[in-house]
Short mmCIF file of C-alpha atoms in Angstrom, two decimals:
data_model
loop_
_atom_site.label_atom_id
_atom_site.label_comp_id
_atom_site.label_asym_id
_atom_site.label_seq_id
_atom_site.Cartn_x
_atom_site.Cartn_y
_atom_site.Cartn_z
CA CYS A 1 3.64 -38.23 19.18
CA PHE A 2 0.62 -36.71 17.45
CA LEU A 3 2.57 -36.29 14.18
CA ASP A 4 3.50 -39.97 14.06
CA GLU A 5 -0.13 -40.99 14.59
CA PHE A 6 -1.25 -38.56 11.91
CA LEU A 7 1.24 -39.88 9.36
CA LYS A 8 0.16 -43.47 10.01
CA MET A 9 -3.32 -42.54 8.82
CA GLY A 10 -1.95 -42.35 5.27
CA VAL A 11 -0.37 -45.80 5.28
CA GLU A 12 -1.98 -49.19 4.59
CA GLU A 13 -1.69 -52.09 7.03
CA ASP A 14 1.13 -53.62 4.97
CA GLY A 15 3.07 -50.32 5.15
CA SER A 16 2.40 -49.26 1.58
CA VAL A 17 1.23 -45.78 0.65
CA PRO A 18 -2.02 -45.75 -1.38
CA PRO A 19 -2.27 -43.52 -4.47
CA MET A 20 -3.55 -40.04 -3.83
CA LYS A 21 -7.22 -39.47 -4.55
CA PHE A 22 -8.21 -36.06 -5.85
CA GLU A 23 -11.73 -34.71 -5.46
CA GLN A 24 -13.21 -31.63 -7.09
CA VAL A 25 -14.80 -29.33 -4.52
CA SER A 26 -16.39 -25.89 -4.54
CA PHE A 27 -14.52 -22.69 -3.71
CA SER A 28 -16.41 -22.52 -0.42
CA HIS A 29 -15.49 -26.07 0.64
CA PRO A 30 -13.86 -25.81 4.13
CA ILE A 31 -10.16 -26.48 3.98
CA THR A 32 -8.52 -24.83 6.97
CA ILE A 33 -9.21 -22.88 10.19
CA GLY A 34 -7.33 -19.71 11.11
CA TYR A 35 -7.31 -17.76 14.35
CA THR A 36 -7.18 -14.05 15.12
CA SER A 37 -4.46 -12.76 17.46
CA GLY A 38 -6.80 -12.00 20.36
CA SER A 39 -5.54 -8.42 20.66
CA THR A 40 -9.13 -7.14 20.88
CA GLY A 41 -10.58 -9.96 22.96
CA VAL A 42 -10.86 -13.72 22.84
CA PRO A 43 -9.25 -15.14 19.64
CA LYS A 44 -11.82 -15.98 16.98
CA CYS A 45 -11.63 -18.98 14.67
CA ILE A 46 -12.24 -18.42 10.96
CA VAL A 47 -13.07 -21.20 8.51
CA HIS A 48 -11.57 -20.70 5.08
CA GLY A 49 -12.71 -22.37 1.86
CA SER A 50 -10.43 -23.84 -0.78
CA SER A 51 -10.49 -20.52 -2.66
CA ILE A 52 -8.00 -19.15 -0.11
CA LEU A 53 -5.27 -21.26 -1.76
CA ILE A 54 -5.74 -19.45 -5.07
CA ALA A 55 -5.94 -16.05 -3.41
CA VAL A 56 -2.66 -16.57 -1.56
CA ALA A 57 -0.97 -18.05 -4.63
CA ASN A 58 -1.74 -14.80 -6.43
CA TYR A 59 0.54 -12.64 -4.28
CA VAL A 60 3.06 -15.38 -3.48
CA LEU A 61 3.86 -15.82 -7.17
CA ILE A 62 3.49 -12.24 -8.34
CA ASN A 63 4.24 -9.86 -5.47
CA PHE A 64 6.83 -12.03 -3.76
CA ASP A 65 8.55 -12.85 -7.06
CA THR A 66 8.86 -16.58 -6.37
CA ASP A 67 9.35 -19.79 -8.33
CA ARG A 68 9.89 -23.49 -7.62
CA ASP A 69 13.42 -22.77 -6.42
CA SER A 70 12.24 -20.40 -3.68
CA ARG A 71 13.10 -21.35 -0.10
CA TRP A 72 10.94 -19.80 2.64
CA PHE A 73 11.72 -19.16 6.27
CA SER A 74 9.08 -17.87 8.64
CA VAL A 75 8.82 -18.30 12.41
CA MET A 76 5.07 -17.80 12.83
CA PRO A 77 2.67 -19.45 15.28
CA ALA A 78 0.54 -22.28 13.92
CA GLY A 79 -3.01 -21.16 13.13
CA THR A 80 -2.13 -17.65 12.00
CA ALA A 81 -2.83 -16.32 8.53
CA ILE A 82 0.85 -16.51 7.60
CA TRP A 83 0.99 -20.11 8.73
CA ILE A 84 -1.94 -20.94 6.45
CA SER A 85 -0.03 -19.48 3.51
CA LYS A 86 2.46 -22.34 3.85
CA ILE A 87 -0.18 -24.66 2.38
CA THR A 88 -0.16 -22.63 -0.82
CA LYS A 89 3.61 -22.61 -1.04
CA HIS A 90 3.58 -26.38 -0.82
CA PHE A 91 1.31 -26.88 -3.83
CA LEU A 92 3.40 -24.33 -5.75
CA GLY A 93 6.36 -26.67 -5.26
CA GLN A 94 8.37 -24.27 -3.08
CA THR A 95 10.51 -25.24 -0.11
CA ILE A 96 9.58 -24.29 3.45
CA VAL A 97 12.13 -24.35 6.27
CA LEU A 98 10.46 -24.85 9.66
CA TYR A 99 12.15 -23.92 12.93
CA GLU A 100 10.90 -24.95 16.36
CA GLY A 101 11.39 -22.03 18.72
CA SER A 102 12.90 -18.65 18.01
CA PRO A 103 16.24 -18.34 16.19
CA TYR A 104 16.63 -14.60 16.57
CA PHE A 105 18.54 -14.15 19.83
CA LEU A 106 20.30 -17.46 20.56
CA SER A 107 23.54 -15.72 19.59
CA PRO A 108 24.51 -12.54 17.70
CA THR A 109 24.55 -14.49 14.41
CA SER A 110 22.04 -17.31 15.01
CA PHE A 111 19.39 -15.87 12.67
CA TRP A 112 21.88 -15.18 9.92
CA ASP A 113 23.42 -18.66 10.38
CA VAL A 114 20.02 -20.23 9.59
CA LEU A 115 19.66 -18.13 6.44
CA GLU A 116 23.10 -19.16 5.22
CA LYS A 117 22.81 -22.86 6.13
CA HIS A 118 19.49 -23.38 4.35
CA LYS A 119 20.05 -20.90 1.50
CA ILE A 120 16.88 -18.96 2.32
CA SER A 121 15.56 -16.72 -0.47
CA HIS A 122 12.34 -15.38 1.13
CA ILE A 123 11.55 -14.40 4.69
CA LEU A 124 8.33 -13.38 6.46
CA MET A 125 8.77 -11.98 9.97
CA PHE A 126 7.53 -9.48 12.50
CA PRO A 127 9.37 -6.11 12.47
CA ARG A 128 9.71 -6.18 16.25
CA ALA A 129 12.32 -8.91 15.98
CA LEU A 130 14.30 -6.78 13.54
CA ASP A 131 14.02 -3.81 15.90
CA GLU A 132 15.54 -5.86 18.69
CA MET A 133 18.34 -7.16 16.49
CA GLU A 134 19.14 -3.60 15.49
CA LYS A 135 19.32 -2.57 19.17
CA ARG A 136 21.67 -5.46 19.98
CA ASN A 137 23.67 -5.03 16.78
CA TYR A 138 23.01 -8.64 15.81
CA SER A 139 24.29 -8.49 12.24
CA PRO A 140 25.76 -10.96 9.75
CA THR A 141 29.54 -11.12 9.62
CA LYS A 142 31.75 -10.76 6.57
CA LYS A 143 32.07 -14.55 6.52
CA HIS A 144 28.34 -15.06 5.96
CA ASP A 145 27.47 -16.02 2.38
CA LEU A 146 23.85 -14.99 2.22
CA PRO A 147 21.73 -15.49 -0.91
CA LEU A 148 19.64 -12.68 -2.38
CA VAL A 149 17.00 -12.38 0.33
CA ARG A 150 13.53 -10.93 -0.10
CA LEU A 151 12.41 -9.99 3.40
CA THR A 152 8.86 -8.90 4.17
CA THR A 153 7.52 -7.75 7.51
CA VAL A 154 3.92 -8.30 8.57
CA GLY A 155 1.72 -7.70 11.58
CA CYS A 156 2.51 -4.06 12.45
CA ALA A 157 4.16 -0.91 11.19
CA THR A 158 7.89 -0.94 10.44
CA LYS A 159 10.04 1.83 11.87
CA PRO A 160 12.19 3.90 9.48
CA LYS A 161 15.34 2.94 11.38
CA THR A 162 14.56 -0.74 10.67
CA TYR A 163 14.87 0.02 6.96
CA ASP A 164 18.22 1.66 7.59
CA PHE A 165 19.37 -1.37 9.58
CA LEU A 166 18.47 -3.81 6.79
CA LEU A 167 20.02 -1.65 4.11
CA ARG A 168 23.19 -1.74 6.12
CA VAL A 169 23.33 -5.50 6.79
CA LEU A 170 21.57 -6.84 3.64
CA LYS A 171 22.74 -4.48 0.92
CA ASP A 172 21.76 -6.70 -2.01
CA SER A 173 18.37 -7.70 -0.68
CA VAL A 174 14.83 -6.58 -1.35
CA TYR A 175 12.98 -5.36 1.73
CA SER A 176 9.29 -4.54 1.97
CA THR A 177 6.43 -4.29 4.42
CA SER A 178 2.84 -5.40 3.97
CA LEU A 179 -0.60 -4.99 5.45
CA GLY A 180 -3.02 -7.89 5.56
CA CYS A 181 -6.28 -9.02 7.07
CA THR A 182 -6.48 -12.10 9.28
CA GLU A 183 -10.19 -12.57 8.56
CA LEU A 184 -9.44 -12.86 4.84
CA SER A 185 -6.06 -14.55 5.31
CA GLN A 186 -4.92 -12.26 2.54
CA LEU A 187 -2.62 -9.30 2.00
CA ALA A 188 -4.19 -5.99 1.05
CA LEU A 189 -1.23 -3.61 0.62
CA PHE A 190 2.24 -4.55 -0.48
CA ARG A 191 5.40 -3.38 -2.16
CA GLU A 192 5.10 -3.84 -5.90
CA LEU A 193 8.58 -4.60 -7.19
CA THR A 194 8.00 -2.90 -10.55
CA LEU A 195 7.14 0.45 -8.94
CA PRO A 196 9.28 2.95 -7.00
CA ALA A 197 9.40 2.26 -3.26
CA TYR A 198 10.06 4.64 -0.38
CA LYS A 199 10.98 4.08 3.24
CA GLY A 200 7.97 3.29 5.41
CA GLN A 201 5.52 3.08 2.50
CA MET A 202 3.55 0.37 0.70
CA ASN A 203 3.13 1.33 -2.92
CA ALA A 204 0.33 -0.91 -4.26
CA ALA A 205 -2.69 -3.03 -3.47
CA THR A 206 -2.53 -6.72 -4.23
CA LEU A 207 -4.31 -7.82 -7.40
CA GLY A 208 -8.04 -8.36 -7.05
CA MET A 209 -8.20 -6.61 -3.69
CA PRO A 210 -10.84 -3.83 -3.68
CA MET A 211 -9.61 -0.92 -1.51
CA GLN A 212 -11.58 2.04 -0.19
CA VAL A 213 -10.52 4.86 2.12
CA PHE A 214 -12.98 6.47 4.53
CA ASP A 215 -12.73 9.60 6.63
CA ASP A 216 -14.78 10.63 9.67
CA ASP A 217 -17.57 11.94 7.43
#
């Protein structure tokens, strides 16, 4: 198993774990590699410096309204920008629940069962999965004891009926959609929780993100 071999690299011959050694590096020091989706051609690899951890921490803490008690659930392929954000959540002391495979359609309640079992507070997912759950009427039952969930969709536009579906099945939750950039591994537009929000709209730019709008001229 590759994971077992990787973990052994951090253990001494006698089985002891050596103390962690911290090194100060520049913001441009390579720390991770991300990959584009390949929707416009062959996927491209992008090397990110250590500054990406601070950039992601900015919106994770502020826009996502998180703390050390936050528990994240996101079924995203390894190597994507959302996957890279898990590194930041780790050093912020937050919990990440990983799931091998897809929990959405194993049964009408499989997705909601995972949220209840692990007391998930924050979710990142593609809206297409929600669209399909809405079509199949895969909803939580009255027996489900779901925590206050903050659910954010990424990757593509969210249909108005998806908002209606979530308002129906997660009445006490906060739902938002976001727009990001894989090359930056950063969100650009988001729902700011302190401002009014409307169906199908993103009401603010993330802090420190310069935004410009161009027309055909």
